[in-house]
mmCIF file of C-alpha atoms in Angstrom:
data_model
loop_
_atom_site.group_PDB
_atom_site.id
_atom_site.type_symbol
_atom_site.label_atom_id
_atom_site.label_comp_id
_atom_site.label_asym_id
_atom_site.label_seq_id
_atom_site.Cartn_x
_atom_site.Cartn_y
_atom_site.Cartn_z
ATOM 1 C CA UNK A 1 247.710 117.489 98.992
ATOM 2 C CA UNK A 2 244.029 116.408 100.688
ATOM 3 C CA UNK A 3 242.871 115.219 96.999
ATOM 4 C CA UNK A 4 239.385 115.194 97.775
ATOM 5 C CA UNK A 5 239.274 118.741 99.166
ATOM 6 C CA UNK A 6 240.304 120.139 95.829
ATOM 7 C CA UNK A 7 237.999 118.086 94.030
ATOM 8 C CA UNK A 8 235.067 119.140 96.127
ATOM 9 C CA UNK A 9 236.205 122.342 95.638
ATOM 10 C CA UNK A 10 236.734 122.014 91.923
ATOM 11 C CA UNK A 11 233.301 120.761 91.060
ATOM 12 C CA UNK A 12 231.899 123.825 92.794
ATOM 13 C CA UNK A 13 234.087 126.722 90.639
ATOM 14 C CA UNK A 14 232.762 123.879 87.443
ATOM 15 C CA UNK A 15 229.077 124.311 88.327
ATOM 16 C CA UNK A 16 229.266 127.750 89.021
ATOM 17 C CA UNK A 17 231.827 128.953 86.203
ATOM 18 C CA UNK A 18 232.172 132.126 88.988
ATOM 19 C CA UNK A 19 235.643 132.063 91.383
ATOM 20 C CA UNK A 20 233.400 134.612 93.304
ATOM 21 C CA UNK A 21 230.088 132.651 93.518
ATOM 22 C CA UNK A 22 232.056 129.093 94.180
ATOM 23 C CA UNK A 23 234.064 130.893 97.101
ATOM 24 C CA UNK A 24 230.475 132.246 98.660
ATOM 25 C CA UNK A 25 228.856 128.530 98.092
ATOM 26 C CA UNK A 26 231.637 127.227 99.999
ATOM 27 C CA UNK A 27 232.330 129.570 102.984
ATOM 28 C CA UNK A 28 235.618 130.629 101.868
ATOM 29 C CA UNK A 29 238.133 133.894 100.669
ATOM 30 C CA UNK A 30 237.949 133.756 96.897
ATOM 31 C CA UNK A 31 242.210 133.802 97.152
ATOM 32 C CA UNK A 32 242.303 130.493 99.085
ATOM 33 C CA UNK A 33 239.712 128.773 96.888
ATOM 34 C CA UNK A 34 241.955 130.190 93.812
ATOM 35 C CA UNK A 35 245.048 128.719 95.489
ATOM 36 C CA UNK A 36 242.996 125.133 95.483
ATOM 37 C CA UNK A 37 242.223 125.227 92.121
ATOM 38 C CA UNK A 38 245.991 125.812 91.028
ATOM 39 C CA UNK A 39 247.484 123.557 93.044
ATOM 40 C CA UNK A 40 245.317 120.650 91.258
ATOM 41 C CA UNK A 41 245.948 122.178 88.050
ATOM 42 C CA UNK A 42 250.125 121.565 89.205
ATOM 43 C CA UNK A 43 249.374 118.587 90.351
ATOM 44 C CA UNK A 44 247.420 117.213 87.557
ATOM 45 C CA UNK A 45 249.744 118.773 85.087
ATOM 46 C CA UNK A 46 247.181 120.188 83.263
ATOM 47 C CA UNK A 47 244.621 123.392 83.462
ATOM 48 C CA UNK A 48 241.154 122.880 84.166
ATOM 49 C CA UNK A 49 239.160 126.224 83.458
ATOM 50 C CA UNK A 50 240.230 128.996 80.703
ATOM 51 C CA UNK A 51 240.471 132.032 82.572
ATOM 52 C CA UNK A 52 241.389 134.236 79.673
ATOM 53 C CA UNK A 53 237.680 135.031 78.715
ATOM 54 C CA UNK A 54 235.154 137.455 80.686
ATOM 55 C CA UNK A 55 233.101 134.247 81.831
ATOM 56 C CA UNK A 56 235.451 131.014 83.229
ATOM 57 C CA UNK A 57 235.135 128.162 81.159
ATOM 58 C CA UNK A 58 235.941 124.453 81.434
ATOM 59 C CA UNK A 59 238.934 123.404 79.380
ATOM 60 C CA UNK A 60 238.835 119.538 77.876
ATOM 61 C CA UNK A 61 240.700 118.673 80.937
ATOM 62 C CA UNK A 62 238.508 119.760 83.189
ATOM 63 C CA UNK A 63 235.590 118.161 80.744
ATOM 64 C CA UNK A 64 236.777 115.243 81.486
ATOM 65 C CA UNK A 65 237.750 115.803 85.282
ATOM 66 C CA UNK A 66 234.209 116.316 86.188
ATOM 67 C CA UNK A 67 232.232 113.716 85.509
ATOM 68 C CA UNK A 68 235.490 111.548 86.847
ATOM 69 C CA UNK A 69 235.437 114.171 90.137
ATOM 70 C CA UNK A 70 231.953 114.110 90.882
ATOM 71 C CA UNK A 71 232.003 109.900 90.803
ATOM 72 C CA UNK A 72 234.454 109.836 93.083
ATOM 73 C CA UNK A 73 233.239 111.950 95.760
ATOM 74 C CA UNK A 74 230.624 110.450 95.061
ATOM 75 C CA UNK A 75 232.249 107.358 95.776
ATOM 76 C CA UNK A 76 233.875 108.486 99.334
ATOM 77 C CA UNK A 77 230.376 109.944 100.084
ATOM 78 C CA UNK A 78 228.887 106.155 99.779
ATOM 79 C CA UNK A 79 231.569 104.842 101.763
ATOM 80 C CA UNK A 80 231.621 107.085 104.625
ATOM 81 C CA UNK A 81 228.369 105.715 104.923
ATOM 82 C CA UNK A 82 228.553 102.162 104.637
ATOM 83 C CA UNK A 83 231.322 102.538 107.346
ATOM 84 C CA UNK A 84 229.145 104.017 109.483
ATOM 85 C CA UNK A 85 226.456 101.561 109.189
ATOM 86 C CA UNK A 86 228.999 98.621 109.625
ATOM 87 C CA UNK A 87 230.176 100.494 112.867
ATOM 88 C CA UNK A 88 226.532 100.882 114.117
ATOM 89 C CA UNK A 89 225.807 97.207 113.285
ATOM 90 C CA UNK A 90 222.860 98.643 110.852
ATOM 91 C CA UNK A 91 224.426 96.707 107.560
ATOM 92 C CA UNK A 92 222.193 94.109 106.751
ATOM 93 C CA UNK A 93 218.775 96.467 106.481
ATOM 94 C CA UNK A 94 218.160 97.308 102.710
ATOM 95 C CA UNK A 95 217.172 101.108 102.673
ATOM 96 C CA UNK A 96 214.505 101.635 99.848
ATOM 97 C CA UNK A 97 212.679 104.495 98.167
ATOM 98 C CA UNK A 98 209.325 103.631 96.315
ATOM 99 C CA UNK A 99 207.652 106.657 94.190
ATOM 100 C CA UNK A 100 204.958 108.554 96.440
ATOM 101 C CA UNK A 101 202.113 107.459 94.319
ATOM 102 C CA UNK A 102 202.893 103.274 94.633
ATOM 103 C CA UNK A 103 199.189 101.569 95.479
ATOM 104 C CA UNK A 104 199.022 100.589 98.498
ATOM 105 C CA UNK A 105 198.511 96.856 96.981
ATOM 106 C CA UNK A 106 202.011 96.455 96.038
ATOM 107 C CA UNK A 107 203.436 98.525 98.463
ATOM 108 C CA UNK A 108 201.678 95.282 100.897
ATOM 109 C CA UNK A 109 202.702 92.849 98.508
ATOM 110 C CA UNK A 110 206.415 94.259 97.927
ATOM 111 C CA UNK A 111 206.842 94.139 101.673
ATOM 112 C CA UNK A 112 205.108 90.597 102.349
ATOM 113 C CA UNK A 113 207.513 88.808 99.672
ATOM 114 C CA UNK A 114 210.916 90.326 101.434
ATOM 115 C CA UNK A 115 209.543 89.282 104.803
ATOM 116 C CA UNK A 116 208.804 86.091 103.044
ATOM 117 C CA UNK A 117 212.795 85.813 101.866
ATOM 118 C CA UNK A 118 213.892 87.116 105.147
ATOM 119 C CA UNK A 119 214.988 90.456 103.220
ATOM 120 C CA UNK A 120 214.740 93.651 106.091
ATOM 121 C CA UNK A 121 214.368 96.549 104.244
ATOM 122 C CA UNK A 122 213.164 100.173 105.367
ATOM 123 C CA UNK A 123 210.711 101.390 103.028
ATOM 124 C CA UNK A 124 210.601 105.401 102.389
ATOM 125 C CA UNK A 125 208.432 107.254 100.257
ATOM 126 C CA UNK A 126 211.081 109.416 97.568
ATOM 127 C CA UNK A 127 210.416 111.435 94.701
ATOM 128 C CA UNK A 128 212.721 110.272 91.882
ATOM 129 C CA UNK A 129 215.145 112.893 92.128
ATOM 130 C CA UNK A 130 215.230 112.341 96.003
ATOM 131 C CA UNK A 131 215.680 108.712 95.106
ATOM 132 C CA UNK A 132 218.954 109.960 93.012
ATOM 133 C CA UNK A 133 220.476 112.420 95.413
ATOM 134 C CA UNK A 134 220.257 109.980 98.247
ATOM 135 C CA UNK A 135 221.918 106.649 95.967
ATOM 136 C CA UNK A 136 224.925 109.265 95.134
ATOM 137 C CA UNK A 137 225.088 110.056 98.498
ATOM 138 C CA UNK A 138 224.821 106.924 100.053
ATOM 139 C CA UNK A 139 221.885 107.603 102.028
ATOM 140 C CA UNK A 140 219.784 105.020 99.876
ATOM 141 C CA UNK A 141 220.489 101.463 98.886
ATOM 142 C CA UNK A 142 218.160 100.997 95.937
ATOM 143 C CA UNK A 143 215.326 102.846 94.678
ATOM 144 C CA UNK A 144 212.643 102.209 92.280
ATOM 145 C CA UNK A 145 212.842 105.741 89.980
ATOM 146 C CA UNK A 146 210.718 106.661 87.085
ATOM 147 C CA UNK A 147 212.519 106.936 83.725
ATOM 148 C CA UNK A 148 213.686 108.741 81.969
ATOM 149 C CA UNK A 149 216.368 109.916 84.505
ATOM 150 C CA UNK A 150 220.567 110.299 85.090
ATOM 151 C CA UNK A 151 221.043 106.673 86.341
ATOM 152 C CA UNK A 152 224.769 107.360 85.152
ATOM 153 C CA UNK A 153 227.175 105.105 87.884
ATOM 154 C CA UNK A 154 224.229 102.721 88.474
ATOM 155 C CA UNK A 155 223.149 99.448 87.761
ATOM 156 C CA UNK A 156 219.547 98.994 86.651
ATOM 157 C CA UNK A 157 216.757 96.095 87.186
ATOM 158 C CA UNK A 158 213.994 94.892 84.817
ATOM 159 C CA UNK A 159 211.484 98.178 83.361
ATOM 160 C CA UNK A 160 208.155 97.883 84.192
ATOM 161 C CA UNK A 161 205.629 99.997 82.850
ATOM 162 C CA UNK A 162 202.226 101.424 83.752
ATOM 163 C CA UNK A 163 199.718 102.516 81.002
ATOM 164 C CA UNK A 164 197.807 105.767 82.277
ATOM 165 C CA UNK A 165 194.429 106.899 81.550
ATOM 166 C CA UNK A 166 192.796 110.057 81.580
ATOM 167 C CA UNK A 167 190.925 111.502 84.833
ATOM 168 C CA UNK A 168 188.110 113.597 83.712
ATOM 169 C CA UNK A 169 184.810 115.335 85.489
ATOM 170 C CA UNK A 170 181.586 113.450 85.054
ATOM 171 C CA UNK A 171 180.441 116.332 83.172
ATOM 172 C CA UNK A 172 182.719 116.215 80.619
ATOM 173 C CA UNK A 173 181.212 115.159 77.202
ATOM 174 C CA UNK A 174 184.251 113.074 76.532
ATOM 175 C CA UNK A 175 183.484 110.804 79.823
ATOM 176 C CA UNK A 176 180.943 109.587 77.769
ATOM 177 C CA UNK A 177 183.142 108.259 75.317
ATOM 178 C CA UNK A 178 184.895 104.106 75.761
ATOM 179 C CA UNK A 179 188.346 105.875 75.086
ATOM 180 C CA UNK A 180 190.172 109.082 74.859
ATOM 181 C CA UNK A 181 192.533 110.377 72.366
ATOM 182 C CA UNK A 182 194.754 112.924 73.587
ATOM 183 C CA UNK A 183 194.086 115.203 70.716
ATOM 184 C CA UNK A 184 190.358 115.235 72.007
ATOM 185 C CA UNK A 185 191.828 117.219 75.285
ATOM 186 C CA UNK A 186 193.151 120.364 73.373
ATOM 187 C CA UNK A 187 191.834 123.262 75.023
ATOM 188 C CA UNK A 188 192.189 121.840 78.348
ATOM 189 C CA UNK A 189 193.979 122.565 81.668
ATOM 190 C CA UNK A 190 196.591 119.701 83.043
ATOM 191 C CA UNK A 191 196.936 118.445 86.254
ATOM 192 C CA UNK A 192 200.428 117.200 86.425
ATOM 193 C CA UNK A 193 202.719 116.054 89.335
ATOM 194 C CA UNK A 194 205.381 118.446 90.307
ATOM 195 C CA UNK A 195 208.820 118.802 87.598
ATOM 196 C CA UNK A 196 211.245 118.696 90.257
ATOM 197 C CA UNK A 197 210.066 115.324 91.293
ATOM 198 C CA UNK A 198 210.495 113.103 88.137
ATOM 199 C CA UNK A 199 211.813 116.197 85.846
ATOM 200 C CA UNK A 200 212.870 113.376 82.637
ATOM 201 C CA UNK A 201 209.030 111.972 82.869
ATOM 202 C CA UNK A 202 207.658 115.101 83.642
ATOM 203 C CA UNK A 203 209.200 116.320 80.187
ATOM 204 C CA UNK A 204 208.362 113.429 78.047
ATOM 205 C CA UNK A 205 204.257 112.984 79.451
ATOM 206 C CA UNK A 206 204.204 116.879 78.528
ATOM 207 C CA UNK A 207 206.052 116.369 74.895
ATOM 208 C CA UNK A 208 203.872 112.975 73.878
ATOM 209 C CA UNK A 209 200.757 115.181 74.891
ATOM 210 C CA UNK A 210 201.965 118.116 72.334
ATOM 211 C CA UNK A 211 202.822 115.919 69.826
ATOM 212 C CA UNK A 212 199.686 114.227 69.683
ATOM 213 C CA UNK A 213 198.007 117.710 69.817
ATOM 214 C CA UNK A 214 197.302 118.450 73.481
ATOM 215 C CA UNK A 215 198.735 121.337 74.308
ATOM 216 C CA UNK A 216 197.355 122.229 78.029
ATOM 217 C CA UNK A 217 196.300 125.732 78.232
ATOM 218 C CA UNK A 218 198.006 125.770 81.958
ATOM 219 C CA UNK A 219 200.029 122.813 84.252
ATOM 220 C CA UNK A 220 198.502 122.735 87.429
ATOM 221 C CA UNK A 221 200.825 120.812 90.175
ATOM 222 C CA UNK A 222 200.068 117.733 92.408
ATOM 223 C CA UNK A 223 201.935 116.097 94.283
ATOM 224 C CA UNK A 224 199.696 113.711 95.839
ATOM 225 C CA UNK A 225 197.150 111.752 94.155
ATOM 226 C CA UNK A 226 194.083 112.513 95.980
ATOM 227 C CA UNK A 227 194.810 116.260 95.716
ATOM 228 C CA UNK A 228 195.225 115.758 92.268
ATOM 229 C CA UNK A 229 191.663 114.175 92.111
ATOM 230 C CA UNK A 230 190.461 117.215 94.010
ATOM 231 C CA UNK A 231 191.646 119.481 91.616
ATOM 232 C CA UNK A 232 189.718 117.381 88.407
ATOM 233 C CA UNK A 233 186.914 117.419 90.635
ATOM 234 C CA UNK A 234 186.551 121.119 91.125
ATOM 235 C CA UNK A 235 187.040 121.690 87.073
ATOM 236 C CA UNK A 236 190.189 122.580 87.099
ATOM 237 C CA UNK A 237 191.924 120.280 84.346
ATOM 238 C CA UNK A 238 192.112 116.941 83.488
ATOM 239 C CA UNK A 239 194.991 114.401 84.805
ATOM 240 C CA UNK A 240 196.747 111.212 84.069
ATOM 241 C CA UNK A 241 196.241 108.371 86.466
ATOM 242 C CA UNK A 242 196.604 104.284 86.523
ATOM 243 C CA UNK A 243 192.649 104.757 87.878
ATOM 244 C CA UNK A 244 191.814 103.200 91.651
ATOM 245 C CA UNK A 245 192.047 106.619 92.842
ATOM 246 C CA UNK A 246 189.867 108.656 90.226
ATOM 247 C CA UNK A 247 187.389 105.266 91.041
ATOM 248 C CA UNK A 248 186.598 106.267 94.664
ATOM 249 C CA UNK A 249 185.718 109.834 93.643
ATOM 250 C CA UNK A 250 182.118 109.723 91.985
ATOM 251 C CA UNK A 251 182.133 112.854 90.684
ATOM 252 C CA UNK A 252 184.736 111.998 88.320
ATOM 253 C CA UNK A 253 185.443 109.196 85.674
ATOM 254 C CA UNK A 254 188.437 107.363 84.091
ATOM 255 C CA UNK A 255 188.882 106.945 80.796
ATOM 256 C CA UNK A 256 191.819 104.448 78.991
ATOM 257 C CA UNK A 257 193.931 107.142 76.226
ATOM 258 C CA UNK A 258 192.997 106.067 72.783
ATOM 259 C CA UNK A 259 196.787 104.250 71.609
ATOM 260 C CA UNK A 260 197.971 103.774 75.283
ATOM 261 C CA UNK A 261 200.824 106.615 74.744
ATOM 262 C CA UNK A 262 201.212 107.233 78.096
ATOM 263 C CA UNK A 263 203.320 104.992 80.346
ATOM 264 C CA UNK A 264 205.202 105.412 83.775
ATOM 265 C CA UNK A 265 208.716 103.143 83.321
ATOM 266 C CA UNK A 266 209.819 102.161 86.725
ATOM 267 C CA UNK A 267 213.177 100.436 87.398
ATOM 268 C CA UNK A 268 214.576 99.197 90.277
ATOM 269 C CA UNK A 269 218.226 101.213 90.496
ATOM 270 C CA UNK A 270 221.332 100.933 92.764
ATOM 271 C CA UNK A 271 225.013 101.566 93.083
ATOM 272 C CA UNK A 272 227.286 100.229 90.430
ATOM 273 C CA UNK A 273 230.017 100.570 93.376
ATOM 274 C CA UNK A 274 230.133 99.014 96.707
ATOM 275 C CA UNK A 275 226.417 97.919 96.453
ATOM 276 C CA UNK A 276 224.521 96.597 99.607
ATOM 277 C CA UNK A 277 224.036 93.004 98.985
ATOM 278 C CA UNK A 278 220.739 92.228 98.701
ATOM 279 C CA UNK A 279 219.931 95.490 96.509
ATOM 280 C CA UNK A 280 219.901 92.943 93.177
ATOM 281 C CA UNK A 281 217.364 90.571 95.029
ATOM 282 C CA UNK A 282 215.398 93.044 96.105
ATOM 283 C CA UNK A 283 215.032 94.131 92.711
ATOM 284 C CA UNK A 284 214.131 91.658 91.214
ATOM 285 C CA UNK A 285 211.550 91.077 94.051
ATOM 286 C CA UNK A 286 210.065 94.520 92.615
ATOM 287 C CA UNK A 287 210.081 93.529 89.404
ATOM 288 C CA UNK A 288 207.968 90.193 90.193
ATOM 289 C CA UNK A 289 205.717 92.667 91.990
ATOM 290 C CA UNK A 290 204.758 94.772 89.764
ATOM 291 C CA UNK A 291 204.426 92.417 87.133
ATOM 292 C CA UNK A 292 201.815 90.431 88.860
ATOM 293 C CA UNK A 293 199.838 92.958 90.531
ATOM 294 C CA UNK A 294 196.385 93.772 89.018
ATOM 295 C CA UNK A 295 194.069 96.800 89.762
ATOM 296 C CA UNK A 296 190.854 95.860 90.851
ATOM 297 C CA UNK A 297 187.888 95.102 88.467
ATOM 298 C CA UNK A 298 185.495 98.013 88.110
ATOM 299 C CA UNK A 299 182.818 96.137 90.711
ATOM 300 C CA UNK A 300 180.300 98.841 91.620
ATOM 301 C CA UNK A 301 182.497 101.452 92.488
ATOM 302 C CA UNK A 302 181.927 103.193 88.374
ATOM 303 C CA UNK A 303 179.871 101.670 85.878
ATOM 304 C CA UNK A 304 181.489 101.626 82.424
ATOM 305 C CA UNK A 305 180.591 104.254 80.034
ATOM 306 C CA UNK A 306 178.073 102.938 77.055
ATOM 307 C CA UNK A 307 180.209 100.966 74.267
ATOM 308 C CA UNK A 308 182.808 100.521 77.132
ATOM 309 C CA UNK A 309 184.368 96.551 77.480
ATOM 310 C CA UNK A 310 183.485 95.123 80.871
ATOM 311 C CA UNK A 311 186.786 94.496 81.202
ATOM 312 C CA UNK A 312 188.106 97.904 80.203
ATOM 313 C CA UNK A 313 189.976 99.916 82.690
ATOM 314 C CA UNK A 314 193.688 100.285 84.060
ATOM 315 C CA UNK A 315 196.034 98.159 82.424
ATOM 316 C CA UNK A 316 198.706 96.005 84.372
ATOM 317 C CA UNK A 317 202.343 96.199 85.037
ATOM 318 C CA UNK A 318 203.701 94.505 82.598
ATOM 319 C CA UNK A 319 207.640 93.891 82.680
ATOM 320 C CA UNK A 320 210.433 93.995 80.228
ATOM 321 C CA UNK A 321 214.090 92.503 80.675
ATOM 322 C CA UNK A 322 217.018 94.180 79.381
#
């Protein structure tokens, strides 16, 4: 029996709970793919979905085959790959995602200290959950993703952590104000990056806002941080940003959140199995990165509001091991 085929297979009837709908997904008769799924069952000596209800359900077997299913191909997946590589002599570059909205700072920095420790790498801008599909997949090495996320079958670097402020037009009464407390926002419209990019830090930012009594009146979606400036800058809603972006745009200010409850966790992320070998240098290399970069002082691009510190504005990457 080809094991893997009937685990591929298998993990398609489990995330459809449909014979019908797994059997379209896959190309195939439904009586074939039925055939598959019985044969493991025999060959596991156990059955895997409870077909005596109107919708197919998962029995504890097949509970537990899943998760065990979906590592392995997994698994094969990341091999196939690395194979490939070896054969086209393409092994010893590190393939790494960064977040789309890294500074362009540390992206320099991060990329001056590997050439520094003789560390190739091939930088590519990844959403989070692009990040994820690609490590299970083997079509990334490492990837620096935004928590909370699954980062189940990987091995994790040091956190780091990015306080965000509030992006808000110059006309705004609260720009006035030295800090902002989220409650002072109710009533407002939020510019927010895009779910399906970072959906565990998408949920969170929008759950610390509610609980603190913002409740946005609408989520407007950016993807990209000037656009999201745009959008603050032709009144519609206020957004979360580290700051050297919402700087260069006079008709808008940045403002630290009164309690600092907002903060981007970043950690560097890789395959517990068969990982490339430089993945745990490289992130620690992040980690030192982040942790020493600064943003910018104020200068002349934005003049602090009244009762504002001089020093006042974005607040470092600060790291935390464990």
């Amino acid at each position: 029996m080809d094991l893997l085929r009937h685990l591929r297979i298998f993990v398609v009837v489990a995330d459809e709970l449909n014979f019908g709908r797994a059997a379209d997904r896959l190309g195939m008769a439904q009586p074939p793919l039925s055939r598959a799924v019985r044969k493991l069952e025999d060959e596991l000596g156990a059955e895997l979905f409870d077909r005596s209800r109107r919708q197919v359900q998962l029995t504890p077997a097949g509970s537990v085959l899943v998760d065990q299913a979906r590592d392995l191909l997994s698994r094969e997946e990341r091999t196939r790959a690395l194979v490939r590589r070896a054969r086209d002599g393409d092994l010893g570059t590190l393939r790494a995602g960064v977040p789309p909205d890294t500074p362009a700072a540390v992206l320099g920095a991060l990329v001056a200290e590997c050439r520094e420790r003789a560390l190739r790498i091939d930088l590519q801008e990844l959403t989070t959950d692009e990040q994820l599909r690609l490590l299970a997949s083997g079509g990334l090495d490492i990837g620096l993703v935004q928590q909370p996320a699954d980062v189940s079958g990987l091995e994790l670097g040091a956190e780091t952590r990015l306080e965000l402020g509030v992006v808000l037009p110059r006309t705004s009464p609260l720009a006035r104000l030295p800090e902002v407390a989220l409650a002072d926002l109710a009533g407002q419209d939020l510019v927010l990056f895009p779910r399906d990019s970072a959906p565990g830090w998408y949920d969170t930012a929008l759950e610390i806002c509610r609980a603190a009594g913002f409740v946005p009146r609408t989520v407007r979606q950016a993807r990209n941080p000037e656009f999201l400036i745009g959008l603050v800058t032709a009144g519609h809603g206020v957004a979360f940003d580290q700051g050297p972006v919402a700087r260069k745009e006079p008709r808008v200010v940045w403002r630290p959140l009164a309690g600092r409850p907002l903060a981007q966790r970043i950690r560097a992320a890789w395959p517990r199995q068969s990982p490339h070998r430089a993945a745990a240098e490289f992130a620690a290399v992040a980690a030192d990165v982040l942790a020493r970069d600064r943003t910018p002082a104020l200068g002349g691009a934005e003049a602090p509001a009244a009762g504002t510190p001089a020093g006042d504005g974005p607040r470092p990457w600060s790291v935390v091991f464990g």
